[in-house]
Amino acid sequence: MSGPILPTNPLIPPPHDRHCQRRSADARFRVYSGRLVLLRGSFIRGALAADGAHRVSKTGNHGSIIIRQIERTGLGLWYCETRSEHDTNPVDNLADLAGKTVIVTGAARGIGASTAALFNSHGANVVLVDLPQAKDAATSLIESFQYPEKSLFAPANILVWKDLVSVFKTAVQRFSKVDVVVANAAIMESKPVLDVEVDEAGDPVESLEANRVIDVNLKGTLNTLRLGLHYLSQNEPSATGSRGSIVFVTSTSGYFGSTGNAAYISSKHGVVGLMRASLRRAASLGISLSSVAPCYTPTHLTAGFGQKITDAGLNANTPEGVASVAASLACDGTAHGLACLVWGGYKRELERTRQELLVSWLGNDLVDSMTKFGQLMDSMGGYPLPQNKD
């Protein structure tokens, strides 16, 4: 841990009280129109007593996200609400994408392909990153784009450092800079990794499948993040001090583990930890770091049981719906530290909500002690790293 449990966010502007609208304490939340919803209130037996609404926001091309903050004793609780997943109202903040350069990993299929297409449709230059064998799929995708001339396929294995360096250098050479990075590439195990096989001698065999999943999903995301921070930090800051944004596509499996896919779930928990650990560094560079955490989304990774989801009366995600959240986070200057869970018509913020609930969960005394420890680490320049590498 390298900072206070409840850090301030330098990328989030203060609320504009001139937008305040009075509401009764027992009023239900409503979807407003405008820029950003900020509610102030307190929790009473698990219910929110809201006494004011300040700023209102809508994002998402295929679904509207409403981000709200509840301030209590100086802390902030953020969460998302949504209209219909099929809301087709235009996305105001994506209009700024024209001329921006976006790198999307795992871009040839699924969520990555939808994300690349959405960015391109708003005039962004898009660099599609995927394995060399995905060239045909990526080429066909680019041909379907609204602005195919603004896109290119950059074959790379995100586990091979020189491959990824080449991707970023190619993007800069072609489009002059990189503004947004969407770290989407991921895989899932094809067999249970906790089932231990034995070799001819009867000895247990290492799970190469588990290693592969964790390597791609966690190490590959770390590689992408490191290069994203390096290249985006070279951009000239905007009027608000922003040099760009990085969005992780993680998963509800990064927060919940009930499905039993041990390697995938472990790797996605790792990605959540990677985001948390990197927020302070990213903010110091003027880079927004956030994530979208989709639940079941029909893609090549989840093929085979989509009909059962429908038969159960569940409204599954669409790749386009998840892409709209990723794009909105990338374009929102206040999204640093946000993680938005996406499940069908539901969208909920996870990370700032978790911070707000720490006192209720752990108690004031423990949170106070841990916060002081974090402040001590800050005064020391961060957690002292061990010098002995053995």
Coordinates of C-alpha atoms in Angstrom, one line a residue:
M1 CA 0.0 0.0 0.0
S2 CA 1.5 3.4 -1.0
G3 CA -1.0 6.0 0.1
P4 CA -4.0 6.9 2.1
I5 CA -6.9 4.5 2.0
L6 CA -9.1 7.3 0.8
P7 CA -7.0 9.5 -1.5
T8 CA -8.2 12.7 -3.0
N9 CA -8.5 12.7 -6.8
P10 CA -6.7 15.6 -8.5
L11 CA -8.5 14.9 -11.8
I12 CA -12.0 15.4 -10.4
P13 CA -13.3 19.0 -10.4
P14 CA -15.4 20.3 -7.5
P15 CA -19.2 20.3 -7.9
H16 CA -21.0 23.3 -9.3
D17 CA -23.6 24.2 -6.7
R18 CA -25.4 26.5 -9.1
H19 CA -26.9 23.3 -10.6
C20 CA -28.4 22.3 -7.3
Q21 CA -32.0 21.1 -7.3
R22 CA -33.8 20.4 -4.0
R23 CA -35.3 17.0 -3.5
S24 CA -37.2 15.3 -0.6
A25 CA -35.3 13.0 1.6
D26 CA -37.2 9.9 0.5
A27 CA -37.2 10.7 -3.2
R28 CA -36.2 7.9 -5.5
F29 CA -33.2 8.4 -7.8
R30 CA -34.2 9.6 -11.3
V31 CA -32.4 9.9 -14.6
Y32 CA -31.7 13.5 -15.2
S33 CA -30.5 15.2 -18.4
G34 CA -27.4 17.2 -18.5
R35 CA -23.7 16.8 -17.5
L36 CA -23.2 15.0 -14.1
V37 CA -25.4 14.0 -11.2
L38 CA -24.0 14.7 -7.8
L39 CA -26.2 13.8 -4.8
R40 CA -25.4 14.7 -1.3
G41 CA -27.0 12.8 1.6
S42 CA -26.4 10.1 4.2
F43 CA -27.1 6.5 4.7
I44 CA -29.9 5.6 7.1
R45 CA -30.4 1.8 7.6
G46 CA -28.9 1.1 4.2
A47 CA -31.1 3.7 2.3
L48 CA -29.8 7.0 1.0
A49 CA -31.5 10.2 2.2
A50 CA -30.7 12.6 -0.5
D51 CA -31.1 16.3 0.0
G52 CA -29.7 17.8 -3.2
A53 CA -28.8 17.1 -6.8
H54 CA -25.9 19.1 -8.3
R55 CA -24.6 18.1 -11.7
V56 CA -26.0 15.7 -14.1
S57 CA -24.2 13.5 -16.7
K58 CA -25.1 11.0 -19.4
T59 CA -22.6 8.9 -21.2
G60 CA -22.7 5.8 -23.4
N61 CA -23.8 5.5 -27.1
H62 CA -25.7 2.2 -26.6
G63 CA -26.6 2.8 -23.0
S64 CA -26.7 5.9 -20.8
I65 CA -24.6 5.9 -17.6
I66 CA -25.5 8.2 -14.8
I67 CA -22.6 8.7 -12.4
R68 CA -23.5 10.0 -9.0
Q69 CA -21.4 10.9 -6.0
I70 CA -22.7 11.0 -2.4
E71 CA -20.5 12.9 -0.1
R72 CA -20.6 11.9 3.6
T73 CA -18.1 13.1 6.2
G74 CA -15.8 14.2 3.4
L75 CA -15.8 10.8 1.6
G76 CA -17.3 10.0 -1.8
L77 CA -19.6 7.3 -3.0
W78 CA -19.9 6.9 -6.7
Y79 CA -22.1 4.6 -8.6
C80 CA -23.7 4.3 -12.0
E81 CA -27.3 4.0 -13.2
T82 CA -28.5 3.4 -16.7
R83 CA -31.4 3.8 -19.0
S84 CA -32.2 1.2 -21.5
E85 CA -29.2 -0.7 -23.0
H86 CA -30.6 0.2 -26.4
D87 CA -30.7 4.0 -25.8
T88 CA -29.4 5.5 -29.0
N89 CA -29.1 9.1 -27.8
P90 CA -25.8 10.6 -29.0
V91 CA -22.8 10.6 -26.6
D92 CA -21.8 14.2 -26.0
N93 CA -18.3 13.5 -24.7
L94 CA -17.3 11.2 -27.7
A95 CA -17.5 14.2 -30.0
D96 CA -14.0 15.1 -28.8
L97 CA -12.5 11.9 -30.3
A98 CA -12.1 13.2 -33.8
G99 CA -8.4 13.2 -34.5
K100 CA -7.4 11.4 -31.3
T101 CA -5.3 8.2 -31.6
V102 CA -6.5 5.1 -29.7
I103 CA -4.7 1.8 -29.2
V104 CA -7.0 -1.2 -28.5
T105 CA -5.5 -4.6 -27.7
G106 CA -7.4 -7.8 -28.5
A107 CA -9.1 -5.7 -31.1
A108 CA -9.9 -8.3 -33.8
R109 CA -13.0 -9.8 -32.2
G110 CA -15.5 -9.3 -29.4
I111 CA -15.5 -6.4 -27.1
G112 CA -12.2 -5.1 -28.6
A113 CA -13.6 -5.1 -32.1
S114 CA -16.7 -3.2 -31.0
T115 CA -14.6 -0.7 -29.1
A116 CA -12.3 -0.1 -32.0
A117 CA -15.3 0.4 -34.3
L118 CA -17.0 2.8 -31.9
F119 CA -13.9 5.0 -31.6
N120 CA -13.4 5.0 -35.3
S121 CA -17.0 6.0 -35.9
H122 CA -16.3 9.2 -34.0
G123 CA -13.3 10.1 -36.1
A124 CA -10.5 8.7 -34.0
N125 CA -7.4 7.1 -35.4
V126 CA -7.5 3.5 -34.2
V127 CA -4.6 1.0 -33.9
L128 CA -5.9 -2.5 -33.7
V129 CA -3.6 -4.8 -31.8
D130 CA -4.0 -8.6 -32.0
L131 CA -2.0 -11.7 -32.7
P132 CA -0.6 -12.1 -36.2
Q133 CA -3.0 -14.9 -37.0
A134 CA -5.9 -12.4 -36.5
K135 CA -4.8 -10.4 -39.5
D136 CA -7.7 -11.5 -41.7
A137 CA -10.3 -10.7 -39.0
A138 CA -8.8 -7.4 -38.3
T139 CA -8.5 -6.4 -42.0
S140 CA -12.2 -7.3 -42.5
L141 CA -13.1 -5.2 -39.5
I142 CA -11.2 -2.2 -40.7
E143 CA -12.9 -2.5 -44.1
S144 CA -16.2 -2.2 -42.3
F145 CA -15.2 1.0 -40.5
Q146 CA -16.7 4.4 -41.2
Y147 CA -13.2 5.8 -41.6
P148 CA -11.0 2.8 -42.6
E149 CA -8.2 5.2 -43.7
K150 CA -7.9 6.2 -40.0
S151 CA -7.1 2.7 -38.8
L152 CA -4.3 0.1 -39.0
F153 CA -3.6 -3.4 -37.8
A154 CA -0.5 -3.8 -35.6
P155 CA 0.2 -7.5 -35.1
A156 CA 1.7 -8.2 -31.6
N157 CA 1.8 -10.6 -28.7
I158 CA 1.3 -8.4 -25.6
L159 CA 3.6 -10.7 -23.7
V160 CA 6.5 -9.8 -26.0
W161 CA 7.8 -6.5 -25.0
K162 CA 9.4 -5.6 -28.3
D163 CA 6.2 -6.4 -30.0
L164 CA 4.3 -3.9 -27.9
V165 CA 7.0 -1.2 -28.2
S166 CA 6.7 -1.6 -32.0
V167 CA 2.9 -1.0 -31.7
F168 CA 3.3 2.3 -29.8
K169 CA 6.2 3.5 -32.1
T170 CA 4.1 2.6 -35.2
A171 CA 1.1 4.6 -33.7
V172 CA 3.3 7.6 -33.1
Q173 CA 4.9 7.5 -36.5
R174 CA 1.6 7.2 -38.3
F175 CA -0.6 9.5 -36.2
S176 CA 2.0 11.6 -34.2
K177 CA 0.9 10.6 -30.7
V178 CA -1.2 8.2 -28.6
D179 CA -4.2 9.7 -26.6
V180 CA -6.1 6.6 -25.4
V181 CA -5.1 3.0 -24.6
V182 CA -7.8 0.4 -24.1
A183 CA -6.2 -2.7 -22.5
N184 CA -8.7 -5.3 -23.6
A185 CA -6.8 -8.4 -24.6
A186 CA -7.6 -11.5 -22.5
I187 CA -8.1 -15.2 -22.7
M188 CA -9.9 -17.9 -20.6
E189 CA -8.8 -21.4 -19.7
S190 CA -10.3 -24.2 -21.9
K191 CA -10.3 -26.7 -19.1
P192 CA -10.4 -26.7 -15.2
V193 CA -7.0 -25.7 -14.0
L194 CA -7.5 -27.1 -10.5
D195 CA -7.9 -30.6 -11.8
V196 CA -4.4 -32.1 -11.4
E197 CA -3.2 -34.4 -14.1
V198 CA -0.3 -36.8 -13.6
D199 CA 2.5 -37.9 -15.9
E200 CA 3.7 -41.4 -16.8
A201 CA 5.5 -41.6 -13.5
G202 CA 2.4 -40.7 -11.5
D203 CA 3.7 -37.2 -10.6
P204 CA 1.4 -34.2 -10.7
V205 CA 1.8 -32.0 -13.8
E206 CA 2.1 -28.2 -13.8
S207 CA -0.9 -26.4 -15.4
L208 CA 0.5 -24.7 -18.4
E209 CA -3.1 -23.6 -19.2
A210 CA -3.3 -21.6 -15.9
N211 CA 0.1 -20.0 -16.5
R212 CA -0.9 -19.0 -20.0
V213 CA -4.2 -17.3 -18.8
I214 CA -2.5 -15.4 -16.0
D215 CA 0.4 -14.4 -18.2
V216 CA -1.8 -12.9 -21.0
N217 CA -4.4 -11.3 -18.8
L218 CA -2.2 -9.9 -16.0
K219 CA 1.3 -9.6 -17.4
G220 CA 0.1 -8.5 -20.8
T221 CA -2.1 -5.8 -19.2
L222 CA 0.9 -4.7 -17.1
N223 CA 3.0 -4.4 -20.2
T224 CA 0.3 -2.4 -22.0
L225 CA -0.1 -0.1 -18.9
R226 CA 3.6 0.6 -18.6
L227 CA 4.0 1.6 -22.3
G228 CA 0.7 3.5 -22.1
L229 CA 2.0 5.6 -19.2
H230 CA 5.4 6.1 -21.0
Y231 CA 4.0 7.3 -24.3
L232 CA 0.9 9.3 -23.0
S233 CA 3.1 11.1 -20.5
Q234 CA 5.0 12.7 -23.5
N235 CA 1.8 14.4 -24.7
E236 CA 1.3 18.1 -24.1
P237 CA -1.3 18.6 -21.3
S238 CA -4.7 19.9 -22.2
A239 CA -6.3 22.9 -20.6
T240 CA -7.4 20.6 -17.7
G241 CA -3.9 19.1 -17.3
S242 CA -4.9 15.8 -19.0
R243 CA -2.4 13.9 -21.2
G244 CA -4.7 11.1 -22.1
S245 CA -6.5 8.1 -20.7
I246 CA -6.0 4.3 -20.2
V247 CA -9.0 2.0 -19.7
F248 CA -8.8 -1.6 -18.6
V249 CA -11.4 -4.1 -19.7
T250 CA -11.5 -6.3 -16.6
S251 CA -14.5 -8.4 -15.5
T252 CA -17.0 -8.9 -12.8
S253 CA -14.7 -11.9 -12.2
G254 CA -12.2 -9.4 -10.9
Y255 CA -14.6 -8.8 -8.0
F256 CA -16.6 -12.0 -7.6
G257 CA -15.4 -15.6 -8.0
S258 CA -18.5 -17.7 -8.0
T259 CA -18.0 -19.2 -11.5
G260 CA -15.0 -21.2 -10.5
N261 CA -12.7 -20.4 -13.5
A262 CA -9.7 -20.2 -11.2
A263 CA -7.1 -18.9 -13.6
Y264 CA -9.3 -16.3 -15.3
I265 CA -10.8 -15.1 -12.0
S266 CA -7.3 -14.9 -10.4
S267 CA -6.0 -12.9 -13.4
K268 CA -8.9 -10.5 -13.4
H269 CA -8.5 -9.9 -9.6
G270 CA -4.9 -9.1 -10.4
V271 CA -5.9 -6.5 -13.0
V272 CA -8.2 -4.8 -10.5
G273 CA -5.2 -4.7 -8.1
L274 CA -3.0 -3.4 -10.9
M275 CA -5.4 -0.5 -11.5
R276 CA -5.6 0.4 -7.8
A277 CA -1.8 0.3 -7.4
S278 CA -1.3 2.5 -10.5
L279 CA -3.8 5.3 -9.8
R280 CA -1.4 7.6 -8.0
R281 CA 1.3 7.2 -10.6
A282 CA -1.1 7.8 -13.5
A283 CA -2.6 10.9 -11.8
S284 CA 0.9 12.4 -11.2
L285 CA 1.4 12.2 -15.0
G286 CA -2.0 13.7 -15.9
I287 CA -3.3 10.4 -17.2
S288 CA -6.8 9.1 -16.3
L289 CA -6.9 5.3 -15.4
S290 CA -10.3 3.6 -15.2
S291 CA -11.9 0.2 -16.0
V292 CA -15.0 -1.4 -17.2
A293 CA -16.0 -4.7 -15.6
P294 CA -18.5 -6.5 -17.8
C295 CA -20.4 -9.6 -16.7
Y296 CA -21.3 -12.3 -19.3
T297 CA -20.9 -10.8 -22.8
P298 CA -21.5 -13.0 -25.9
T299 CA -18.1 -13.2 -27.6
H300 CA -15.8 -16.0 -28.9
L301 CA -14.6 -16.5 -25.3
T302 CA -18.1 -17.2 -24.0
A303 CA -19.7 -19.1 -26.9
G304 CA -21.8 -22.1 -26.1
F305 CA -24.3 -21.1 -23.5
G306 CA -25.8 -17.8 -24.6
Q307 CA -29.2 -19.3 -25.1
K308 CA -29.3 -20.5 -21.5
I309 CA -28.8 -16.9 -20.4
T310 CA -31.8 -15.9 -22.5
D311 CA -33.9 -18.8 -21.3
A312 CA -33.2 -17.8 -17.7
G313 CA -34.7 -14.5 -18.4
L314 CA -31.4 -12.6 -18.1
N315 CA -30.5 -9.6 -20.2
A316 CA -26.9 -10.2 -21.2
N317 CA -24.5 -7.6 -22.3
T318 CA -23.6 -6.8 -25.9
P319 CA -20.1 -6.1 -27.0
E320 CA -21.3 -2.7 -28.3
G321 CA -22.8 -1.9 -24.9
V322 CA -19.6 -2.6 -23.1
A323 CA -17.6 -0.7 -25.8
S324 CA -19.8 2.4 -25.1
V325 CA -18.9 2.3 -21.5
A326 CA -15.2 1.9 -22.2
A327 CA -15.3 4.8 -24.7
S328 CA -17.2 7.0 -22.3
L329 CA -14.7 6.4 -19.5
A330 CA -11.8 7.2 -21.9
C331 CA -13.3 10.5 -22.8
D332 CA -14.5 11.6 -19.3
G333 CA -11.9 13.7 -17.5
T334 CA -13.4 12.9 -14.1
A335 CA -13.3 9.1 -14.6
H336 CA -9.9 8.5 -13.0
G337 CA -10.3 5.6 -10.5
L338 CA -13.7 4.6 -11.7
A339 CA -14.6 1.0 -12.4
C340 CA -18.0 0.4 -14.0
L341 CA -19.7 -3.0 -13.7
V342 CA -21.8 -3.7 -16.8
W343 CA -24.5 -6.3 -16.7
G344 CA -27.3 -6.1 -19.3
G345 CA -29.2 -3.0 -18.5
Y346 CA -27.4 -2.4 -15.2
K347 CA -24.3 -0.2 -14.8
R348 CA -22.8 0.3 -11.3
E349 CA -19.6 2.0 -10.1
L350 CA -17.4 -0.2 -7.9
E351 CA -14.2 1.4 -6.8
R352 CA -15.3 4.7 -5.2
T353 CA -18.3 2.9 -3.7
R354 CA -15.9 0.5 -2.1
Q355 CA -13.9 3.4 -0.6
E356 CA -17.0 4.9 0.9
L357 CA -18.0 1.7 2.5
L358 CA -14.7 1.0 4.2
V359 CA -15.8 2.7 7.4
S360 CA -19.0 0.7 7.6
W361 CA -17.1 -2.5 6.7
L362 CA -13.9 -2.1 8.8
G363 CA -14.8 0.5 11.4
N364 CA -13.5 4.0 11.9
D365 CA -10.7 2.9 14.1
L366 CA -9.1 0.5 11.6
V367 CA -9.6 2.8 8.6
D368 CA -8.1 5.7 10.6
S369 CA -5.1 3.5 11.5
M370 CA -4.6 2.3 7.9
T371 CA -5.0 5.8 6.5
K372 CA -2.2 7.0 8.9
F373 CA 0.0 4.2 7.7
G374 CA -0.6 5.2 4.1
Q375 CA 0.3 8.8 4.9
L376 CA 3.5 7.6 6.5
M377 CA 4.3 5.7 3.4
D378 CA 3.7 8.8 1.4
S379 CA 6.1 10.8 3.6
M380 CA 8.7 8.2 2.9
G381 CA 8.2 8.4 -0.9
G382 CA 6.3 5.2 -1.1
Y383 CA 6.6 1.7 0.4
P384 CA 10.3 0.9 0.9
L385 CA 11.2 -1.8 -1.7
P386 CA 13.5 -4.7 -0.6
Q387 CA 17.1 -4.4 -1.8
N388 CA 17.7 -8.1 -1.5
K389 CA 16.3 -9.8 -4.6
D390 CA 16.9 -13.4 -3.3

